[in-house]
Amino acid sequence: MPNKKRIDELSALIDQTYRLALELDQTMAAYLLSMASLEVAETIEGKKCKKGKRSNLVTHPPLQ
């Protein structure tokens, strides 16, 4: 697993950027950042599923 401190930093940066994208009504950017957030969260939790399946871990609500 990559360095935990660096992964936590990445998670915080993604979260800040996600919130800014929502504030600026950039829904595609927010969607892509939510996918990145999910990948990082799975790495942190060690729940990376095999064969491309995702865990039930969700870090941001779906965009409406």
PDB file of C-alpha atoms in Angstrom:
ATOM      1  CA  MET A   1       0.000   0.000   0.000  1.00  0.00           C
ATOM      2  CA  PRO A   2       1.297   3.472  -0.833  1.00  0.00           C
ATOM      3  CA  ASN A   3       2.406   5.770   1.960  1.00  0.00           C
ATOM      4  CA  LYS A   4      -0.685   6.415   4.160  1.00  0.00           C
ATOM      5  CA  LYS A   5       0.184  10.074   4.766  1.00  0.00           C
ATOM      6  CA  ARG A   6       0.463  10.766   1.029  1.00  0.00           C
ATOM      7  CA  ILE A   7      -2.805   8.955   0.310  1.00  0.00           C
ATOM      8  CA  ASP A   8      -4.531  11.013   3.025  1.00  0.00           C
ATOM      9  CA  GLU A   9      -3.137  14.199   1.437  1.00  0.00           C
ATOM     10  CA  LEU A  10      -4.463  13.087  -1.949  1.00  0.00           C
ATOM     11  CA  SER A  11      -7.864  12.354  -0.430  1.00  0.00           C
ATOM     12  CA  ALA A  12      -8.049  15.838   1.116  1.00  0.00           C
ATOM     13  CA  LEU A  13      -7.065  17.514  -2.163  1.00  0.00           C
ATOM     14  CA  ILE A  14      -9.672  15.549  -4.108  1.00  0.00           C
ATOM     15  CA  ASP A  15     -12.321  16.448  -1.522  1.00  0.00           C
ATOM     16  CA  GLN A  16     -11.488  20.172  -1.684  1.00  0.00           C
ATOM     17  CA  THR A  17     -11.524  20.148  -5.475  1.00  0.00           C
ATOM     18  CA  TYR A  18     -14.797  18.171  -5.544  1.00  0.00           C
ATOM     19  CA  ARG A  19     -16.470  20.770  -3.311  1.00  0.00           C
ATOM     20  CA  LEU A  20     -15.176  23.603  -5.503  1.00  0.00           C
ATOM     21  CA  ALA A  21     -16.460  21.861  -8.640  1.00  0.00           C
ATOM     22  CA  LEU A  22     -19.924  21.614  -7.061  1.00  0.00           C
ATOM     23  CA  GLU A  23     -19.788  25.268  -6.009  1.00  0.00           C
ATOM     24  CA  LEU A  24     -18.930  26.264  -9.588  1.00  0.00           C
ATOM     25  CA  ASP A  25     -21.662  23.967 -10.985  1.00  0.00           C
ATOM     26  CA  GLN A  26     -19.112  21.849 -12.845  1.00  0.00           C
ATOM     27  CA  THR A  27     -21.034  18.587 -12.663  1.00  0.00           C
ATOM     28  CA  MET A  28     -18.802  16.517 -14.953  1.00  0.00           C
ATOM     29  CA  ALA A  29     -15.698  17.545 -13.017  1.00  0.00           C
ATOM     30  CA  ALA A  30     -17.484  16.764  -9.736  1.00  0.00           C
ATOM     31  CA  TYR A  31     -18.523  13.351 -11.081  1.00  0.00           C
ATOM     32  CA  LEU A  32     -14.979  12.490 -12.146  1.00  0.00           C
ATOM     33  CA  LEU A  33     -13.608  13.678  -8.807  1.00  0.00           C
ATOM     34  CA  SER A  34     -16.150  11.522  -6.974  1.00  0.00           C
ATOM     35  CA  MET A  35     -14.834   8.508  -8.917  1.00  0.00           C
ATOM     36  CA  ALA A  36     -11.266   9.451  -7.966  1.00  0.00           C
ATOM     37  CA  SER A  37     -12.389   9.856  -4.359  1.00  0.00           C
ATOM     38  CA  LEU A  38     -13.895   6.383  -4.430  1.00  0.00           C
ATOM     39  CA  GLU A  39     -10.642   4.874  -5.721  1.00  0.00           C
ATOM     40  CA  VAL A  40      -8.617   6.590  -2.994  1.00  0.00           C
ATOM     41  CA  ALA A  41     -11.106   5.585  -0.292  1.00  0.00           C
ATOM     42  CA  GLU A  42     -10.932   1.966  -1.452  1.00  0.00           C
ATOM     43  CA  THR A  43      -7.144   2.113  -1.232  1.00  0.00           C
ATOM     44  CA  ILE A  44      -7.317   3.566   2.276  1.00  0.00           C
ATOM     45  CA  GLU A  45      -9.857   0.966   3.398  1.00  0.00           C
ATOM     46  CA  GLY A  46      -8.075  -1.873   1.622  1.00  0.00           C
ATOM     47  CA  LYS A  47     -11.353  -2.858  -0.010  1.00  0.00           C
ATOM     48  CA  LYS A  48     -10.249  -2.913  -3.610  1.00  0.00           C
ATOM     49  CA  CYS A  49     -12.428  -5.622  -5.136  1.00  0.00           C
ATOM     50  CA  LYS A  50     -11.180  -8.147  -7.648  1.00  0.00           C
ATOM     51  CA  LYS A  51     -12.273  -8.356 -11.290  1.00  0.00           C
ATOM     52  CA  GLY A  52     -13.224  -4.678 -11.537  1.00  0.00           C
ATOM     53  CA  LYS A  53     -16.089  -4.866  -9.050  1.00  0.00           C
ATOM     54  CA  ARG A  54     -16.407  -1.984  -6.614  1.00  0.00           C
ATOM     55  CA  SER A  55     -17.078  -2.139  -2.905  1.00  0.00           C
ATOM     56  CA  ASN A  56     -20.137  -0.473  -1.368  1.00  0.00           C
ATOM     57  CA  LEU A  57     -17.942   2.325  -0.001  1.00  0.00           C
ATOM     58  CA  VAL A  58     -19.266   5.730  -1.112  1.00  0.00           C
ATOM     59  CA  THR A  59     -17.518   8.962  -0.251  1.00  0.00           C
ATOM     60  CA  HIS A  60     -19.736  11.563  -1.901  1.00  0.00           C
ATOM     61  CA  PRO A  61     -23.471  11.638  -2.613  1.00  0.00           C
ATOM     62  CA  PRO A  62     -24.532  11.102  -6.228  1.00  0.00           C
ATOM     63  CA  LEU A  63     -24.997  14.237  -8.306  1.00  0.00           C
ATOM     64  CA  GLN A  64     -28.579  15.201  -9.099  1.00  0.00           C
TER      65      GLN A  64
END
